PDB file of N, CA, C and O in Angstrom:
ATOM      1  N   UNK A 405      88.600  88.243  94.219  1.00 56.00           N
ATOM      2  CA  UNK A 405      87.177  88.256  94.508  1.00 56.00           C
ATOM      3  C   UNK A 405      86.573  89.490  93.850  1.00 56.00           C
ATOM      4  O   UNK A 405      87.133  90.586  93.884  1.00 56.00           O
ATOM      5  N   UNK A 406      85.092  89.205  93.087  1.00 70.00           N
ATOM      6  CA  UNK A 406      84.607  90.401  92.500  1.00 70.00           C
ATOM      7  C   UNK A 406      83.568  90.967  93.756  1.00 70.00           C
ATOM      8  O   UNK A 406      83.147  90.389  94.758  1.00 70.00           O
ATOM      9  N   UNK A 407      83.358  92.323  93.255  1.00 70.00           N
ATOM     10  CA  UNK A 407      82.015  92.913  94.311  1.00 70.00           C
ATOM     11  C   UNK A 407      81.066  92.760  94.088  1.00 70.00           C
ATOM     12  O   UNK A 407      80.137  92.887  94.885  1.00 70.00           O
ATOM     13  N   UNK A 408      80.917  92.224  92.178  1.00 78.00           N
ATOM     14  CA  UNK A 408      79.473  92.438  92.008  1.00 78.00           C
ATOM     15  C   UNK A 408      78.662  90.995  92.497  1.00 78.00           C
ATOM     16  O   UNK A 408      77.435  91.009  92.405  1.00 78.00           O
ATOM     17  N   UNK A 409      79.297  89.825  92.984  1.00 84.00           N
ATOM     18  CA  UNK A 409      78.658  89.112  93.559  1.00 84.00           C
ATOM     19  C   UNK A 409      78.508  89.050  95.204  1.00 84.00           C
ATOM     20  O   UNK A 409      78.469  88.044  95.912  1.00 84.00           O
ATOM     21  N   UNK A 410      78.442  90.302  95.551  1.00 86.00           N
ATOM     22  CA  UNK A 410      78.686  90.359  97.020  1.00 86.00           C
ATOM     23  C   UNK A 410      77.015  91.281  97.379  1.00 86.00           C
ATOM     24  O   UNK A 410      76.336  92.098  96.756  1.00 86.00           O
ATOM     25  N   UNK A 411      76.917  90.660  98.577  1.00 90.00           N
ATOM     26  CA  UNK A 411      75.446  91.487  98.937  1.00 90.00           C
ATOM     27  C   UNK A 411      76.023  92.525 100.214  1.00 90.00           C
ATOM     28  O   UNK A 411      77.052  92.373 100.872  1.00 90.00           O
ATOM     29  N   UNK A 412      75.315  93.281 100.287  1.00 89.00           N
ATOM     30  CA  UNK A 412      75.998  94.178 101.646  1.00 89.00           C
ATOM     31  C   UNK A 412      74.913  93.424 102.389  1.00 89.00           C
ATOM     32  O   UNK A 412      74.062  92.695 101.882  1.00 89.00           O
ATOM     33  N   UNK A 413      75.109  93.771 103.922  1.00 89.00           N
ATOM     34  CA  UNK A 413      74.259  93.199 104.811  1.00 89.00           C
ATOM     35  C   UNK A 413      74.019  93.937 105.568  1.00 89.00           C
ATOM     36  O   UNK A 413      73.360  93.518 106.519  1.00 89.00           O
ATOM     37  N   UNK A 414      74.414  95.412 105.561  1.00 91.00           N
ATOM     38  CA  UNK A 414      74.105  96.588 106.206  1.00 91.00           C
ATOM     39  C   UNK A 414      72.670  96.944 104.964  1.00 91.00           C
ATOM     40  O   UNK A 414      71.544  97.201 105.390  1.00 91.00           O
ATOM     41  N   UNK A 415      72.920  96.903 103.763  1.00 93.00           N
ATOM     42  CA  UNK A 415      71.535  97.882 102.969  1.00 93.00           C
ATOM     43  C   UNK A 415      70.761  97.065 102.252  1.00 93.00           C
ATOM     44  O   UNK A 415      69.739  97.424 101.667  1.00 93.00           O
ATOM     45  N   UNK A 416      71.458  95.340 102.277  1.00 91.00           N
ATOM     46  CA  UNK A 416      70.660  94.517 101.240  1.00 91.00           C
ATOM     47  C   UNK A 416      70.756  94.531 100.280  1.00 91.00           C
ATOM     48  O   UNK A 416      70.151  93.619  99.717  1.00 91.00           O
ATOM     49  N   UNK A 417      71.721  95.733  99.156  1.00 90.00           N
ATOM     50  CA  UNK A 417      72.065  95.984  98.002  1.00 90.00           C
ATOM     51  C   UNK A 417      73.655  95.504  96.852  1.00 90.00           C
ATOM     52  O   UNK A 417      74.768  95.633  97.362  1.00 90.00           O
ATOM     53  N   UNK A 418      73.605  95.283  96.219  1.00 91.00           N
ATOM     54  CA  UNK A 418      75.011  94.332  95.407  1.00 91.00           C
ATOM     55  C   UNK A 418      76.067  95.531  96.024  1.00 91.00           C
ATOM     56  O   UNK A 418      75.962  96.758  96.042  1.00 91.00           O
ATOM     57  N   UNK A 419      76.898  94.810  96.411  1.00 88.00           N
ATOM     58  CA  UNK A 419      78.306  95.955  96.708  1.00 88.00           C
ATOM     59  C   UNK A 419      78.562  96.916  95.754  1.00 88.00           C
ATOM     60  O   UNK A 419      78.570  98.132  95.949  1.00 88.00           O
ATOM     61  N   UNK A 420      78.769  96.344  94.724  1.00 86.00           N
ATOM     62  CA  UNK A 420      78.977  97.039  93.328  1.00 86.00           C
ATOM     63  C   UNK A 420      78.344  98.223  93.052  1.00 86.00           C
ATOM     64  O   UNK A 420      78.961  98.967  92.289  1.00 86.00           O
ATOM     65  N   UNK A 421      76.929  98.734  93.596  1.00 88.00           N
ATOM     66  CA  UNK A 421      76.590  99.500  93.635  1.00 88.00           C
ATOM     67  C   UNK A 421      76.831 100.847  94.504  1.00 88.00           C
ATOM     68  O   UNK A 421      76.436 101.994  94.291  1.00 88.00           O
ATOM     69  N   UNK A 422      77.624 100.308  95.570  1.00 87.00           N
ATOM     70  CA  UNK A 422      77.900 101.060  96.666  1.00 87.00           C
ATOM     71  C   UNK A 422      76.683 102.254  97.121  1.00 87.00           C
ATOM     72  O   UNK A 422      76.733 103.468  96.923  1.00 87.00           O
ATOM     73  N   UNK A 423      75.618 101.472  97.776  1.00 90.00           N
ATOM     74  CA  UNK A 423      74.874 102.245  98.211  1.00 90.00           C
ATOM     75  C   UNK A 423      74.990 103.138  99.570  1.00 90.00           C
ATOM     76  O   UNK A 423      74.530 104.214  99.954  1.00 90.00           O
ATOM     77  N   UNK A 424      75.711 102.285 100.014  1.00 93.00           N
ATOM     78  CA  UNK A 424      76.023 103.079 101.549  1.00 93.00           C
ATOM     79  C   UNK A 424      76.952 103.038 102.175  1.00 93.00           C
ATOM     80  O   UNK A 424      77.560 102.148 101.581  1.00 93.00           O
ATOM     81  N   UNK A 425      77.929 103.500 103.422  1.00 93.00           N
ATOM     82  CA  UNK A 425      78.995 103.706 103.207  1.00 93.00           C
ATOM     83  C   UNK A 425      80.047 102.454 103.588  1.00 93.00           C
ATOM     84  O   UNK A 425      81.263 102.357 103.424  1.00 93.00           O
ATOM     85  N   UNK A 426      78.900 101.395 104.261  1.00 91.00           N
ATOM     86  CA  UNK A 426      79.889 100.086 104.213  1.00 91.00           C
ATOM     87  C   UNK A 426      79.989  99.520 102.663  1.00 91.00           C
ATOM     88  O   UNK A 426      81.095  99.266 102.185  1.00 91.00           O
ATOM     89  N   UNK A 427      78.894  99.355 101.980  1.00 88.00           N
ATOM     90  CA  UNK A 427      79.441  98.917 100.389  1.00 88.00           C
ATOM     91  C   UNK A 427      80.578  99.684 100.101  1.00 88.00           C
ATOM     92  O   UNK A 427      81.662  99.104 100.053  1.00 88.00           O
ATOM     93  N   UNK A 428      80.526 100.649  99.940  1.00 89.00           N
ATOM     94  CA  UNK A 428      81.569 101.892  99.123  1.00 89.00           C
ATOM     95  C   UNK A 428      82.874 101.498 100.244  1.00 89.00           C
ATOM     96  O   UNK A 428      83.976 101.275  99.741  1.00 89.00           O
ATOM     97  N   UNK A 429      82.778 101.450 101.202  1.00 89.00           N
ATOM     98  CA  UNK A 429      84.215 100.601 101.998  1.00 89.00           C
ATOM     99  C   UNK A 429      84.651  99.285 101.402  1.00 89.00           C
ATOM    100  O   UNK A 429      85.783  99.089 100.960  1.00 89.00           O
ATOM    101  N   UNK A 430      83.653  98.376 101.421  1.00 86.00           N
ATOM    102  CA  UNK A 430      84.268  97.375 100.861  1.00 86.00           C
ATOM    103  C   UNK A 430      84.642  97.043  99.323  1.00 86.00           C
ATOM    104  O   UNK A 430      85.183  96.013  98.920  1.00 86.00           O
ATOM    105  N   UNK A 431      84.283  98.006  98.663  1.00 86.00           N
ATOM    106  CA  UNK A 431      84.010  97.910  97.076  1.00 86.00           C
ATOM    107  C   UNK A 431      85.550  98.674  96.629  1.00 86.00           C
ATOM    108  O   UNK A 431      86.091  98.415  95.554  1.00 86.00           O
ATOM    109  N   UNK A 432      86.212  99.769  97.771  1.00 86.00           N
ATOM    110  CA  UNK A 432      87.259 100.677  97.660  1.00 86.00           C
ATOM    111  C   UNK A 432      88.371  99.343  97.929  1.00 86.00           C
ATOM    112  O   UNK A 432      89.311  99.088  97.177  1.00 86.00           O
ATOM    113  N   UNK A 433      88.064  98.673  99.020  1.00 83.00           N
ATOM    114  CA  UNK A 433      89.362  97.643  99.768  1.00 83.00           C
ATOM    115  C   UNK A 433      89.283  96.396  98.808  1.00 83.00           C
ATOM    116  O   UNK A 433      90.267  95.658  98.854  1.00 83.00           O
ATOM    117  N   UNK A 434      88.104  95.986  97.805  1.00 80.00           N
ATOM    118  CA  UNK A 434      88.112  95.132  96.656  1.00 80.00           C
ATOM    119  C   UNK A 434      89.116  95.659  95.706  1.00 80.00           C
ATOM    120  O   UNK A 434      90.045  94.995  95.247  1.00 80.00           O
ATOM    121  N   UNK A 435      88.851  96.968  95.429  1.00 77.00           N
ATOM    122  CA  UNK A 435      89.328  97.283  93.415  1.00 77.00           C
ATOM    123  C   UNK A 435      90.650  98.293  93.973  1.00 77.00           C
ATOM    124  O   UNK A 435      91.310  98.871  93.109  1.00 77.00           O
ATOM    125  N   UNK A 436      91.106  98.535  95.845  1.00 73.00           N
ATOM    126  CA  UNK A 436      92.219  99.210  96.127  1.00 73.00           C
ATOM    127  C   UNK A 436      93.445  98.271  95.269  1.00 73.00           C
ATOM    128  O   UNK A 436      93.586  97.070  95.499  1.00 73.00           O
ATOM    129  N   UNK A 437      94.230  98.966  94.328  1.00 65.00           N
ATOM    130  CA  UNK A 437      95.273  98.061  93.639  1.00 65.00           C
ATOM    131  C   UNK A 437      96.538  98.936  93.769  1.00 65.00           C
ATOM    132  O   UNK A 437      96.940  99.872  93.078  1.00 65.00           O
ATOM    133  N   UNK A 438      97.079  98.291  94.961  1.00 65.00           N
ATOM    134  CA  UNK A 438      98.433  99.011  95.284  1.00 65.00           C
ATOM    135  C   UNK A 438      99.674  98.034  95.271  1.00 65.00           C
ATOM    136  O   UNK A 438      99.701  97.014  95.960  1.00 65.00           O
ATOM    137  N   UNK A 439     100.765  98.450  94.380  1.00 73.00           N
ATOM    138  CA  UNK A 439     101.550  97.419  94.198  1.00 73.00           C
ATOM    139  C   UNK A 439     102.384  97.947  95.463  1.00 73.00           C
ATOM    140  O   UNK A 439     102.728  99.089  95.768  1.00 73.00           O
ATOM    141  N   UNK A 440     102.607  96.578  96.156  1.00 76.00           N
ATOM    142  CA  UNK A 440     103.870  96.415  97.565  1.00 76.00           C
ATOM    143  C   UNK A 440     104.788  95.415  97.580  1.00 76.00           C
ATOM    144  O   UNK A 440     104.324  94.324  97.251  1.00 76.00           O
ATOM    145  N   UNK A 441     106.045  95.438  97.879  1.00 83.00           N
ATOM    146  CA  UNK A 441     107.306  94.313  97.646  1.00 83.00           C
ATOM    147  C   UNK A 441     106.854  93.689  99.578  1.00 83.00           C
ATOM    148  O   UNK A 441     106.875  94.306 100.643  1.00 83.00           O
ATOM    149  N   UNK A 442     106.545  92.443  99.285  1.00 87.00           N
ATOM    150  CA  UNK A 442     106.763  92.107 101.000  1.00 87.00           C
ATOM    151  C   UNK A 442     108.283  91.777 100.744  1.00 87.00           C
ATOM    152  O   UNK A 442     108.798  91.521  99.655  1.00 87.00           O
ATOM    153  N   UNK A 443     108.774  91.827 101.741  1.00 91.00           N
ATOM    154  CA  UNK A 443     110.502  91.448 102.078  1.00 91.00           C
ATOM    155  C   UNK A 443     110.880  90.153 101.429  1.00 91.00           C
ATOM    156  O   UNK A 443     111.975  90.060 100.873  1.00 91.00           O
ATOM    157  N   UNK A 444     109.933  89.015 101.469  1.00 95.00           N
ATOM    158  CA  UNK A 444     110.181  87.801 101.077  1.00 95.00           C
ATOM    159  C   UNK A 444     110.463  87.432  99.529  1.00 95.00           C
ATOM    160  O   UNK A 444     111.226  86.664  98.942  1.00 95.00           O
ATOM    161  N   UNK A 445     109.090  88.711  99.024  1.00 93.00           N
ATOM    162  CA  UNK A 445     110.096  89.049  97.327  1.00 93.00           C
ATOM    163  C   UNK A 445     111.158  89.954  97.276  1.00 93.00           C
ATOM    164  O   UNK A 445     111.819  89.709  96.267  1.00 93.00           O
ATOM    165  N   UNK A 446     111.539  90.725  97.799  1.00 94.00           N
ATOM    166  CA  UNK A 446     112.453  91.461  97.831  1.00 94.00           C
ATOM    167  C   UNK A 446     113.815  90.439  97.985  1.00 94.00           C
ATOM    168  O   UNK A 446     114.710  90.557  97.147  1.00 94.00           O
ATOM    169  N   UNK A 447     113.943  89.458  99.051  1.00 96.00           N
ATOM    170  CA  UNK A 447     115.254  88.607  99.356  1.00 96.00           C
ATOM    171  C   UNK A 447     115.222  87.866  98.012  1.00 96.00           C
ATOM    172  O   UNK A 447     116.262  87.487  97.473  1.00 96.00           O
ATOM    173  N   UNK A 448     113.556  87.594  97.289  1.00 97.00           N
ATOM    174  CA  UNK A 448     113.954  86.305  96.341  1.00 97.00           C
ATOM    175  C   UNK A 448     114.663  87.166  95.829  1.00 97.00           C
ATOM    176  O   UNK A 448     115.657  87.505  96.471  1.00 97.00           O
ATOM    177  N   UNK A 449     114.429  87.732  94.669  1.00 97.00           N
ATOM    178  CA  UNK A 449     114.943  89.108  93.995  1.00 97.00           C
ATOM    179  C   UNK A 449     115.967  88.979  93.664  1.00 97.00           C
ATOM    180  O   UNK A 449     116.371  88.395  92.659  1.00 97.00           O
ATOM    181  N   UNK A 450     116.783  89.731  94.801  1.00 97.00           N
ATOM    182  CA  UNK A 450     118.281  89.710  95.443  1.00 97.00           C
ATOM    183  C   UNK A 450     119.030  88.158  94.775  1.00 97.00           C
ATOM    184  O   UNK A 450     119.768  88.010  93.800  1.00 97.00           O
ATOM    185  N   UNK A 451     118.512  87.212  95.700  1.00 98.00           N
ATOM    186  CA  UNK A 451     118.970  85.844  95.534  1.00 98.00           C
ATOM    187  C   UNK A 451     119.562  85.737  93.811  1.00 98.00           C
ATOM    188  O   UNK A 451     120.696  85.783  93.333  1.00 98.00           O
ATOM    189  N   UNK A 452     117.969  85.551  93.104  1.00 98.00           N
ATOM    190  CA  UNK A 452     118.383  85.406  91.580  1.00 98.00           C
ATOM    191  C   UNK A 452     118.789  86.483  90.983  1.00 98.00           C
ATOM    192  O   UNK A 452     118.799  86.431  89.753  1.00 98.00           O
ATOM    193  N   UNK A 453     119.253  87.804  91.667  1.00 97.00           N
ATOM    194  CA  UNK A 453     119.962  88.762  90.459  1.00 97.00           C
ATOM    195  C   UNK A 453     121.386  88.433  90.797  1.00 97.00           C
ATOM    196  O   UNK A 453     122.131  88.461  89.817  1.00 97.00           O
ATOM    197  N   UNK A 454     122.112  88.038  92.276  1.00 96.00           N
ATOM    198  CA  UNK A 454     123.061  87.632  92.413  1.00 96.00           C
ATOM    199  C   UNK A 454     123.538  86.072  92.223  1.00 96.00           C
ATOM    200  O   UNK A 454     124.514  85.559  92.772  1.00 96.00           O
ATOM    201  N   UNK A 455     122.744  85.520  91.436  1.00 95.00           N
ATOM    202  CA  UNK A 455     123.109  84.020  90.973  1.00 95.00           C
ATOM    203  C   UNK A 455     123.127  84.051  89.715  1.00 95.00           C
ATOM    204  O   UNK A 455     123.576  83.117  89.049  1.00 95.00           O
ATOM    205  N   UNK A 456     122.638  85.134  89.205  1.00 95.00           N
ATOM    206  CA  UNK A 456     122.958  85.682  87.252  1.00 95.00           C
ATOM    207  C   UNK A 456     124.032  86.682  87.658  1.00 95.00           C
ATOM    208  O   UNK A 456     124.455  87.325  86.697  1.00 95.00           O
ATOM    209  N   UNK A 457     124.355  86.857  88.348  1.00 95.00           N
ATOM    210  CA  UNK A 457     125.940  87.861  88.199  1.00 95.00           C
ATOM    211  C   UNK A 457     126.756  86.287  88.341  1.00 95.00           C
ATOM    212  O   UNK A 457     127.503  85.844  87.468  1.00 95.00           O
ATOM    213  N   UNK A 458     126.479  85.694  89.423  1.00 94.00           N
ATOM    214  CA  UNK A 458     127.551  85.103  89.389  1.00 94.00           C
ATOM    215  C   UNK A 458     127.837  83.873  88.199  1.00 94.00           C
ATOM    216  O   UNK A 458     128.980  83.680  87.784  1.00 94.00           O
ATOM    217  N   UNK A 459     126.691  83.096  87.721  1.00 93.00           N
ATOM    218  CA  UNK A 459     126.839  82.894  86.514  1.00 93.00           C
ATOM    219  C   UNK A 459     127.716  83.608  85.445  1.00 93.00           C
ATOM    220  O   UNK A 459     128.819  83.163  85.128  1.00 93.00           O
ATOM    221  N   UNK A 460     127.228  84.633  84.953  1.00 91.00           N
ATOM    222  CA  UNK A 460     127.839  85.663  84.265  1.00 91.00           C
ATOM    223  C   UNK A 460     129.051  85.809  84.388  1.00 91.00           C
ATOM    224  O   UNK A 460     129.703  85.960  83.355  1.00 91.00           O
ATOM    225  N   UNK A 461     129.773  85.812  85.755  1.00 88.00           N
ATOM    226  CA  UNK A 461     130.903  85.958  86.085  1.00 88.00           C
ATOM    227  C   UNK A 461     132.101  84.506  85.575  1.00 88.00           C
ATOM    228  O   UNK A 461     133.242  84.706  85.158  1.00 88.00           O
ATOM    229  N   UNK A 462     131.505  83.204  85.741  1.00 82.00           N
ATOM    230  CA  UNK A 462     131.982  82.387  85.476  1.00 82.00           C
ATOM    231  C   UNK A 462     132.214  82.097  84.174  1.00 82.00           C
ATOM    232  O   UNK A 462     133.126  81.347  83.825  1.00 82.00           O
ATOM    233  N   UNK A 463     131.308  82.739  83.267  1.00 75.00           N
ATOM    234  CA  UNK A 463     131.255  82.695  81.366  1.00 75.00           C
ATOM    235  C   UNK A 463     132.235  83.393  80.580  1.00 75.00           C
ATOM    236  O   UNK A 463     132.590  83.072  79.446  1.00 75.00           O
ATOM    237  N   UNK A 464     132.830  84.800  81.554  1.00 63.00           N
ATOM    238  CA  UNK A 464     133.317  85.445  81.043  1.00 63.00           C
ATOM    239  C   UNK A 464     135.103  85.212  81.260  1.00 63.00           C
ATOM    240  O   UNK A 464     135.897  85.951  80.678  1.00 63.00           O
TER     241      UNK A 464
END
């Protein structure tokens, strides 16, 4: 989702602009870009690095 099509409804103004301090909240929690492993990629992960070992293992 972008901000610049977002209206605040606290100032009436495009988020994007961050006029006040709910825009500038929501405009920070839009463009916040933090990379995180949830567990569920973490197990896939696991799964296919230990199904290319074990492949691997059978070739050799």
């Amino acid at each position: 989702m972008c901000c610049e099509d977002l209206v605040c409804a606290r100032c009436a103004a495009p988020v994007a602009e961050g006029r006040c301090p709910s825009c500038r909240a929501a405009r920070e929690s839009l463009h916040h870009s933090s990379f995180t492993i949830s567990p569920q990629l973490l197990i896939a992960l696991v799964a296919v690095l230990l199904a290319v070992l074990v492949v691997a293992g059978y070739r050799v």
